[in-house]
Short mmCIF file of N, CA and C in Angstrom, two decimals:
data_model
loop_
_atom_site.label_atom_id
_atom_site.label_comp_id
_atom_site.label_asym_id
_atom_site.label_seq_id
_atom_site.Cartn_x
_atom_site.Cartn_y
_atom_site.Cartn_z
N UNK A 1 101.24 126.48 58.60
CA UNK A 1 101.64 125.36 59.43
C UNK A 1 102.39 125.84 60.65
N UNK A 2 103.21 126.90 60.50
CA UNK A 2 103.96 127.43 61.64
C UNK A 2 103.00 127.98 62.69
N UNK A 3 101.89 128.60 62.23
CA UNK A 3 100.91 129.13 63.18
C UNK A 3 100.29 128.01 63.99
N UNK A 4 100.00 126.89 63.35
CA UNK A 4 99.40 125.76 64.05
C UNK A 4 100.34 125.22 65.12
N UNK A 5 101.63 125.11 64.79
CA UNK A 5 102.60 124.60 65.77
C UNK A 5 102.74 125.56 66.94
N UNK A 6 102.78 126.87 66.68
CA UNK A 6 102.92 127.81 67.80
C UNK A 6 101.66 127.80 68.66
N UNK A 7 100.50 127.59 68.05
CA UNK A 7 99.26 127.48 68.81
C UNK A 7 99.28 126.23 69.67
N UNK A 8 99.78 125.13 69.10
CA UNK A 8 99.88 123.88 69.87
C UNK A 8 100.81 124.04 71.05
N UNK A 9 101.94 124.71 70.84
CA UNK A 9 102.91 124.91 71.91
C UNK A 9 102.31 125.80 72.99
N UNK A 10 101.63 126.89 72.57
CA UNK A 10 100.99 127.78 73.55
C UNK A 10 99.93 127.04 74.34
N UNK A 11 99.12 126.24 73.66
CA UNK A 11 98.08 125.46 74.34
C UNK A 11 98.68 124.45 75.29
N UNK A 12 99.76 123.82 74.86
CA UNK A 12 100.44 122.84 75.70
C UNK A 12 101.04 123.52 76.93
N UNK A 13 101.64 124.70 76.73
CA UNK A 13 102.20 125.44 77.86
C UNK A 13 101.11 125.84 78.85
N UNK A 14 99.97 126.29 78.33
CA UNK A 14 98.86 126.66 79.22
C UNK A 14 98.37 125.45 80.00
N UNK A 15 98.25 124.32 79.32
CA UNK A 15 97.80 123.09 79.98
C UNK A 15 98.79 122.69 81.07
N UNK A 16 100.08 122.76 80.78
CA UNK A 16 101.10 122.41 81.77
C UNK A 16 101.00 123.32 82.99
N UNK A 17 100.79 124.61 82.76
CA UNK A 17 100.68 125.54 83.88
C UNK A 17 99.45 125.23 84.73
N UNK A 18 98.34 124.94 84.08
CA UNK A 18 97.11 124.61 84.80
C UNK A 18 97.31 123.33 85.60
N UNK A 19 97.87 122.31 84.96
CA UNK A 19 98.08 121.03 85.66
C UNK A 19 99.07 121.18 86.82
N UNK A 20 100.11 121.95 86.60
CA UNK A 20 101.09 122.16 87.67
C UNK A 20 100.47 122.88 88.85
N UNK A 21 99.68 123.92 88.58
CA UNK A 21 99.00 124.64 89.66
C UNK A 21 98.01 123.73 90.37
N UNK A 22 97.30 122.91 89.62
CA UNK A 22 96.34 121.98 90.22
C UNK A 22 97.04 120.98 91.11
N UNK A 23 98.15 120.43 90.63
CA UNK A 23 98.91 119.48 91.44
C UNK A 23 99.46 120.13 92.70
N UNK A 24 99.95 121.36 92.57
CA UNK A 24 100.46 122.06 93.75
C UNK A 24 99.35 122.23 94.77
N UNK A 25 98.16 122.62 94.30
CA UNK A 25 97.03 122.78 95.21
C UNK A 25 96.71 121.47 95.92
N UNK A 26 96.67 120.38 95.17
CA UNK A 26 96.39 119.07 95.78
C UNK A 26 97.46 118.68 96.77
N UNK A 27 98.71 118.90 96.40
CA UNK A 27 99.80 118.54 97.29
C UNK A 27 99.78 119.39 98.56
N UNK A 28 99.46 120.66 98.41
CA UNK A 28 99.40 121.52 99.59
C UNK A 28 98.25 121.09 100.49
N UNK A 29 97.12 120.76 99.88
CA UNK A 29 95.98 120.30 100.68
C UNK A 29 96.31 119.00 101.39
N UNK A 30 96.98 118.09 100.69
CA UNK A 30 97.34 116.82 101.30
C UNK A 30 98.37 117.04 102.40
N UNK A 31 99.29 117.95 102.17
CA UNK A 31 100.30 118.24 103.17
C UNK A 31 99.68 118.72 104.47
N UNK A 32 98.62 119.53 104.37
CA UNK A 32 97.93 119.98 105.58
C UNK A 32 97.25 118.82 106.28
N UNK A 33 96.67 117.90 105.53
CA UNK A 33 96.00 116.78 106.18
C UNK A 33 96.99 115.86 106.86
N UNK A 34 98.21 115.81 106.35
CA UNK A 34 99.23 115.00 107.01
C UNK A 34 99.49 115.49 108.43
N UNK A 35 99.40 116.79 108.62
CA UNK A 35 99.63 117.33 109.96
C UNK A 35 98.60 116.82 110.96
N UNK A 36 97.37 116.66 110.49
CA UNK A 36 96.34 116.17 111.39
C UNK A 36 96.69 114.79 111.92
N UNK A 37 97.35 113.99 111.09
CA UNK A 37 97.70 112.63 111.49
C UNK A 37 99.00 112.58 112.28
N UNK A 38 99.85 113.55 112.08
CA UNK A 38 101.18 113.48 112.70
C UNK A 38 101.48 114.78 113.43
N UNK A 39 100.65 115.13 114.37
CA UNK A 39 100.72 116.44 115.01
C UNK A 39 102.13 116.80 115.43
N UNK A 40 102.77 115.97 116.18
CA UNK A 40 104.09 116.32 116.68
C UNK A 40 105.21 115.52 116.04
N UNK A 41 104.87 114.70 115.08
CA UNK A 41 105.90 113.90 114.42
C UNK A 41 106.81 114.79 113.59
N UNK A 42 108.08 114.54 113.66
CA UNK A 42 109.02 115.38 112.94
C UNK A 42 108.84 115.28 111.43
N UNK A 43 108.37 114.13 110.93
CA UNK A 43 108.17 114.04 109.48
C UNK A 43 107.06 114.98 109.03
N UNK A 44 106.05 115.16 109.88
CA UNK A 44 104.98 116.11 109.54
C UNK A 44 105.49 117.53 109.50
N UNK A 45 106.34 117.88 110.44
CA UNK A 45 106.94 119.22 110.46
C UNK A 45 107.84 119.42 109.24
N UNK A 46 108.62 118.40 108.93
CA UNK A 46 109.49 118.50 107.75
C UNK A 46 108.67 118.63 106.47
N UNK A 47 107.56 117.91 106.39
CA UNK A 47 106.69 118.02 105.22
C UNK A 47 106.14 119.44 105.11
N UNK A 48 105.70 120.00 106.23
CA UNK A 48 105.19 121.38 106.21
C UNK A 48 106.27 122.36 105.80
N UNK A 49 107.47 122.12 106.28
CA UNK A 49 108.60 122.97 105.91
C UNK A 49 108.84 122.90 104.40
N UNK A 50 108.78 121.70 103.86
CA UNK A 50 108.98 121.52 102.42
C UNK A 50 107.91 122.24 101.62
N UNK A 51 106.67 122.15 102.07
CA UNK A 51 105.57 122.84 101.38
C UNK A 51 105.80 124.35 101.42
N UNK A 52 106.15 124.87 102.59
CA UNK A 52 106.40 126.31 102.72
C UNK A 52 107.56 126.76 101.83
N UNK A 53 108.62 125.98 101.82
CA UNK A 53 109.78 126.31 100.98
C UNK A 53 109.41 126.29 99.50
N UNK A 54 108.60 125.31 99.10
CA UNK A 54 108.21 125.25 97.68
C UNK A 54 107.33 126.44 97.31
N UNK A 55 106.49 126.89 98.24
CA UNK A 55 105.67 128.08 97.99
C UNK A 55 106.53 129.33 97.81
N UNK A 56 107.69 129.34 98.43
CA UNK A 56 108.62 130.46 98.32
C UNK A 56 109.56 130.31 97.12
N UNK A 57 109.41 129.21 96.38
CA UNK A 57 110.25 128.97 95.22
C UNK A 57 111.62 128.40 95.56
N UNK A 58 111.82 127.97 96.79
CA UNK A 58 113.09 127.41 97.23
C UNK A 58 113.04 125.89 97.08
N UNK A 59 113.07 125.45 95.84
CA UNK A 59 112.82 124.04 95.54
C UNK A 59 113.94 123.11 96.01
N UNK A 60 115.18 123.54 95.93
CA UNK A 60 116.27 122.68 96.39
C UNK A 60 116.16 122.42 97.89
N UNK A 61 115.87 123.47 98.63
CA UNK A 61 115.69 123.32 100.08
C UNK A 61 114.45 122.49 100.39
N UNK A 62 113.39 122.67 99.59
CA UNK A 62 112.17 121.89 99.78
C UNK A 62 112.43 120.41 99.53
N UNK A 63 113.21 120.12 98.51
CA UNK A 63 113.56 118.72 98.21
C UNK A 63 114.33 118.12 99.38
N UNK A 64 115.28 118.86 99.91
CA UNK A 64 116.07 118.35 101.04
C UNK A 64 115.17 118.07 102.25
N UNK A 65 114.24 118.96 102.53
CA UNK A 65 113.32 118.77 103.66
C UNK A 65 112.41 117.57 103.42
N UNK A 66 111.92 117.42 102.19
CA UNK A 66 111.03 116.30 101.88
C UNK A 66 111.79 114.97 101.90
N UNK A 67 113.04 114.98 101.44
CA UNK A 67 113.86 113.76 101.53
C UNK A 67 114.06 113.35 102.98
N UNK A 68 114.30 114.32 103.83
CA UNK A 68 114.47 114.04 105.26
C UNK A 68 113.15 113.53 105.86
N UNK A 69 112.04 114.14 105.47
CA UNK A 69 110.72 113.69 105.94
C UNK A 69 110.48 112.24 105.54
N UNK A 70 110.85 111.89 104.32
CA UNK A 70 110.68 110.51 103.85
C UNK A 70 111.56 109.56 104.66
N UNK A 71 112.78 109.97 104.91
CA UNK A 71 113.70 109.15 105.71
C UNK A 71 113.14 108.93 107.11
N UNK A 72 112.62 109.99 107.72
CA UNK A 72 112.09 109.89 109.08
C UNK A 72 110.85 109.01 109.11
N UNK A 73 109.91 109.25 108.18
CA UNK A 73 108.67 108.49 108.22
C UNK A 73 108.90 107.01 107.93
N UNK A 74 109.86 106.72 107.06
CA UNK A 74 110.15 105.31 106.78
C UNK A 74 110.80 104.63 107.98
N UNK A 75 111.40 105.39 108.87
CA UNK A 75 112.00 104.83 110.06
C UNK A 75 111.06 104.83 111.27
N UNK A 76 109.83 105.29 111.05
CA UNK A 76 108.85 105.33 112.12
C UNK A 76 107.99 104.07 112.06
N UNK A 77 108.06 103.23 113.11
CA UNK A 77 107.35 101.95 113.05
C UNK A 77 105.83 102.07 112.92
N UNK A 78 105.27 103.18 113.35
CA UNK A 78 103.81 103.33 113.30
C UNK A 78 103.33 104.07 112.06
N UNK A 79 104.24 104.40 111.15
CA UNK A 79 103.83 105.15 109.96
C UNK A 79 102.93 104.30 109.07
N UNK A 80 102.02 104.97 108.41
CA UNK A 80 101.08 104.32 107.51
C UNK A 80 101.58 104.41 106.07
N UNK A 81 101.38 103.37 105.28
CA UNK A 81 101.84 103.40 103.89
C UNK A 81 101.30 104.58 103.09
N UNK A 82 100.06 104.98 103.35
CA UNK A 82 99.53 106.12 102.60
C UNK A 82 100.20 107.43 103.00
N UNK A 83 100.63 107.55 104.24
CA UNK A 83 101.40 108.73 104.64
C UNK A 83 102.74 108.75 103.93
N UNK A 84 103.37 107.60 103.85
CA UNK A 84 104.64 107.48 103.13
C UNK A 84 104.43 107.84 101.66
N UNK A 85 103.35 107.32 101.08
CA UNK A 85 103.05 107.63 99.68
C UNK A 85 102.81 109.13 99.48
N UNK A 86 102.20 109.78 100.45
CA UNK A 86 101.98 111.22 100.35
C UNK A 86 103.27 112.00 100.33
N UNK A 87 104.19 111.64 101.20
CA UNK A 87 105.51 112.29 101.22
C UNK A 87 106.23 112.02 99.89
N UNK A 88 106.16 110.78 99.43
CA UNK A 88 106.81 110.43 98.17
C UNK A 88 106.21 111.22 97.00
N UNK A 89 104.90 111.36 97.00
CA UNK A 89 104.23 112.12 95.94
C UNK A 89 104.69 113.57 95.94
N UNK A 90 104.77 114.16 97.13
CA UNK A 90 105.27 115.54 97.23
C UNK A 90 106.70 115.64 96.69
N UNK A 91 107.52 114.67 97.06
CA UNK A 91 108.91 114.67 96.61
C UNK A 91 108.98 114.54 95.09
N UNK A 92 108.15 113.68 94.53
CA UNK A 92 108.12 113.52 93.07
C UNK A 92 107.74 114.82 92.38
N UNK A 93 106.75 115.52 92.94
CA UNK A 93 106.35 116.79 92.35
C UNK A 93 107.51 117.78 92.39
N UNK A 94 108.21 117.83 93.52
CA UNK A 94 109.35 118.73 93.64
C UNK A 94 110.44 118.38 92.62
N UNK A 95 110.70 117.09 92.46
CA UNK A 95 111.69 116.68 91.46
C UNK A 95 111.26 117.12 90.06
N UNK A 96 109.99 116.98 89.76
CA UNK A 96 109.55 117.36 88.41
C UNK A 96 109.66 118.86 88.20
N UNK A 97 109.47 119.67 89.26
CA UNK A 97 109.65 121.12 89.09
C UNK A 97 111.09 121.47 88.78
N UNK A 98 112.00 120.60 89.16
CA UNK A 98 113.43 120.82 88.92
C UNK A 98 113.93 120.04 87.70
N UNK A 99 112.98 119.51 86.94
CA UNK A 99 113.28 118.77 85.71
C UNK A 99 114.10 117.50 85.98
N UNK A 100 113.94 116.95 87.16
CA UNK A 100 114.57 115.68 87.51
C UNK A 100 113.51 114.59 87.29
N UNK A 101 113.15 114.44 86.03
CA UNK A 101 112.00 113.62 85.66
C UNK A 101 112.18 112.14 85.94
N UNK A 102 113.38 111.61 85.78
CA UNK A 102 113.56 110.18 86.02
C UNK A 102 113.35 109.86 87.49
N UNK A 103 113.78 110.74 88.38
CA UNK A 103 113.53 110.54 89.81
C UNK A 103 112.03 110.63 90.11
N UNK A 104 111.39 111.64 89.54
CA UNK A 104 109.95 111.81 89.75
C UNK A 104 109.18 110.59 89.25
N UNK A 105 109.53 110.12 88.07
CA UNK A 105 108.85 108.96 87.48
C UNK A 105 109.01 107.72 88.36
N UNK A 106 110.21 107.47 88.80
CA UNK A 106 110.48 106.30 89.62
C UNK A 106 109.66 106.32 90.91
N UNK A 107 109.63 107.46 91.56
CA UNK A 107 108.89 107.60 92.80
C UNK A 107 107.38 107.45 92.55
N UNK A 108 106.89 108.09 91.50
CA UNK A 108 105.46 108.03 91.22
C UNK A 108 104.98 106.61 90.90
N UNK A 109 105.83 105.83 90.26
CA UNK A 109 105.46 104.44 90.01
C UNK A 109 105.30 103.67 91.32
N UNK A 110 106.17 103.95 92.27
CA UNK A 110 106.07 103.32 93.59
C UNK A 110 104.83 103.79 94.34
N UNK A 111 104.56 105.09 94.26
CA UNK A 111 103.36 105.66 94.89
C UNK A 111 102.10 105.02 94.31
N UNK A 112 102.08 104.88 93.00
CA UNK A 112 100.92 104.28 92.33
C UNK A 112 100.68 102.86 92.83
N UNK A 113 101.74 102.07 92.96
CA UNK A 113 101.59 100.70 93.46
C UNK A 113 101.03 100.69 94.88
N UNK A 114 101.55 101.56 95.73
CA UNK A 114 101.07 101.62 97.12
C UNK A 114 99.59 101.97 97.15
N UNK A 115 99.22 103.00 96.42
CA UNK A 115 97.83 103.45 96.44
C UNK A 115 96.89 102.41 95.85
N UNK A 116 97.29 101.78 94.75
CA UNK A 116 96.43 100.76 94.14
C UNK A 116 96.24 99.58 95.09
N UNK A 117 97.30 99.18 95.78
CA UNK A 117 97.19 98.05 96.71
C UNK A 117 96.28 98.37 97.88
N UNK A 118 96.35 99.58 98.38
CA UNK A 118 95.59 99.93 99.57
C UNK A 118 94.20 100.46 99.24
N UNK A 119 94.11 101.31 98.25
CA UNK A 119 92.85 101.98 97.94
C UNK A 119 92.05 101.31 96.83
N UNK A 120 92.71 100.48 96.04
CA UNK A 120 92.05 99.86 94.89
C UNK A 120 92.34 100.63 93.62
N UNK A 121 92.04 99.99 92.51
CA UNK A 121 92.36 100.53 91.18
C UNK A 121 91.56 101.78 90.82
N UNK A 122 90.40 101.96 91.42
CA UNK A 122 89.47 103.01 90.98
C UNK A 122 89.24 104.10 92.01
N UNK A 123 90.25 104.43 92.78
CA UNK A 123 90.13 105.46 93.80
C UNK A 123 90.61 106.81 93.25
N UNK A 124 90.01 107.88 93.75
CA UNK A 124 90.38 109.23 93.31
C UNK A 124 91.87 109.53 93.53
N UNK A 125 92.43 109.05 94.62
CA UNK A 125 93.85 109.29 94.87
C UNK A 125 94.73 108.56 93.85
N UNK A 126 94.26 107.42 93.39
CA UNK A 126 94.97 106.71 92.33
C UNK A 126 94.91 107.55 91.05
N UNK A 127 93.76 108.13 90.77
CA UNK A 127 93.61 108.99 89.58
C UNK A 127 94.55 110.19 89.66
N UNK A 128 94.69 110.77 90.85
CA UNK A 128 95.60 111.91 91.00
C UNK A 128 97.04 111.52 90.71
N UNK A 129 97.43 110.35 91.18
CA UNK A 129 98.80 109.88 90.92
C UNK A 129 98.99 109.55 89.45
N UNK A 130 97.98 108.96 88.82
CA UNK A 130 98.04 108.70 87.38
C UNK A 130 98.24 110.00 86.61
N UNK A 131 97.52 111.04 87.01
CA UNK A 131 97.64 112.35 86.35
C UNK A 131 99.02 112.94 86.56
N UNK A 132 99.55 112.79 87.76
CA UNK A 132 100.87 113.32 88.05
C UNK A 132 101.94 112.59 87.23
N UNK A 133 101.81 111.27 87.12
CA UNK A 133 102.76 110.49 86.32
C UNK A 133 102.62 110.84 84.83
N UNK A 134 101.38 111.02 84.38
CA UNK A 134 101.15 111.41 82.98
C UNK A 134 101.81 112.75 82.67
N UNK A 135 101.74 113.67 83.63
CA UNK A 135 102.37 114.97 83.44
C UNK A 135 103.87 114.84 83.27
N UNK A 136 104.48 113.97 84.06
CA UNK A 136 105.93 113.73 83.92
C UNK A 136 106.22 113.17 82.53
N UNK A 137 105.39 112.24 82.07
CA UNK A 137 105.59 111.69 80.73
C UNK A 137 105.46 112.78 79.67
N UNK A 138 104.49 113.65 79.82
CA UNK A 138 104.32 114.74 78.85
C UNK A 138 105.52 115.69 78.89
N UNK A 139 106.01 115.96 80.08
CA UNK A 139 107.15 116.87 80.21
C UNK A 139 108.40 116.30 79.57
N UNK A 140 108.43 114.99 79.38
CA UNK A 140 109.60 114.35 78.76
C UNK A 140 109.29 113.88 77.34
N UNK A 141 108.20 114.38 76.77
CA UNK A 141 107.87 114.09 75.39
C UNK A 141 107.37 112.69 75.13
N UNK A 142 106.85 112.04 76.14
CA UNK A 142 106.36 110.67 75.97
C UNK A 142 104.83 110.63 76.04
N UNK A 143 104.22 111.31 75.07
CA UNK A 143 102.77 111.41 75.02
C UNK A 143 102.09 110.04 74.93
N UNK A 144 102.76 109.10 74.24
CA UNK A 144 102.17 107.76 74.08
C UNK A 144 102.03 107.05 75.42
N UNK A 145 102.85 107.40 76.39
CA UNK A 145 102.72 106.83 77.74
C UNK A 145 101.75 107.65 78.58
N UNK A 146 101.68 108.95 78.32
CA UNK A 146 100.81 109.84 79.10
C UNK A 146 99.34 109.62 78.80
N UNK A 147 98.99 109.46 77.53
CA UNK A 147 97.58 109.39 77.14
C UNK A 147 96.78 108.29 77.82
N UNK A 148 97.27 107.04 77.88
CA UNK A 148 96.47 106.01 78.56
C UNK A 148 96.27 106.29 80.05
N UNK A 149 97.28 106.89 80.68
CA UNK A 149 97.15 107.22 82.10
C UNK A 149 96.12 108.33 82.30
N UNK A 150 96.14 109.32 81.41
CA UNK A 150 95.17 110.41 81.50
C UNK A 150 93.75 109.89 81.29
N UNK A 151 93.59 108.99 80.32
CA UNK A 151 92.26 108.41 80.07
C UNK A 151 91.78 107.61 81.27
N UNK A 152 92.67 106.82 81.84
CA UNK A 152 92.30 106.03 83.02
C UNK A 152 91.93 106.94 84.18
N UNK A 153 92.72 107.99 84.39
CA UNK A 153 92.43 108.93 85.47
C UNK A 153 91.07 109.60 85.25
N UNK A 154 90.80 110.01 84.02
CA UNK A 154 89.52 110.66 83.72
C UNK A 154 88.35 109.72 83.97
N UNK A 155 88.52 108.45 83.59
CA UNK A 155 87.48 107.44 83.81
C UNK A 155 87.22 107.27 85.30
N UNK A 156 88.28 107.17 86.08
CA UNK A 156 88.13 107.01 87.53
C UNK A 156 87.42 108.23 88.11
N UNK A 157 87.86 109.40 87.74
CA UNK A 157 87.26 110.63 88.28
C UNK A 157 85.80 110.77 87.88
N UNK A 158 85.49 110.38 86.65
CA UNK A 158 84.10 110.46 86.20
C UNK A 158 83.22 109.48 86.98
N UNK A 159 83.75 108.32 87.27
CA UNK A 159 82.94 107.31 87.97
C UNK A 159 82.83 107.60 89.47
N UNK A 160 83.75 108.37 90.02
CA UNK A 160 83.70 108.65 91.46
C UNK A 160 83.08 110.00 91.77
N UNK A 161 82.72 110.76 90.75
CA UNK A 161 82.16 112.09 90.99
C UNK A 161 80.66 112.07 91.26
N UNK A 162 80.07 110.91 91.18
CA UNK A 162 78.61 110.81 91.38
C UNK A 162 78.25 110.68 92.82
#
């Protein structure tokens, strides 16, 4: 029985590492696309700074830069809700890397609402946010909350991959 538990833990750790790397890749890709929309906007520069800092493992500094980016973009009258959601999603990921799960969860729930309202219930970006929120639930031992989100995300991704 002890062997089974250690195998489960090892498998869970491997899954967490894969999901974390996948989320980082998605966030980095999204961060680059934000620049295309906000070439000279300071929130775009701050977002890029946060991404660079997170790549260097400087998560506290990355969080500070992303918080500032969120503050700036929310004060920009021409900002788009999906751009705000992107900054928020990046911030949530950074919080989860620092085990600040309640902050990450709160932000991700807001991001999910924004994306569902704008993109609809069955959009790939909604699936990505569902997966990110499910990961936070798993990291806090709430598998019963994670599983339905993962299933919904998988269904969305399967239906949009055609």
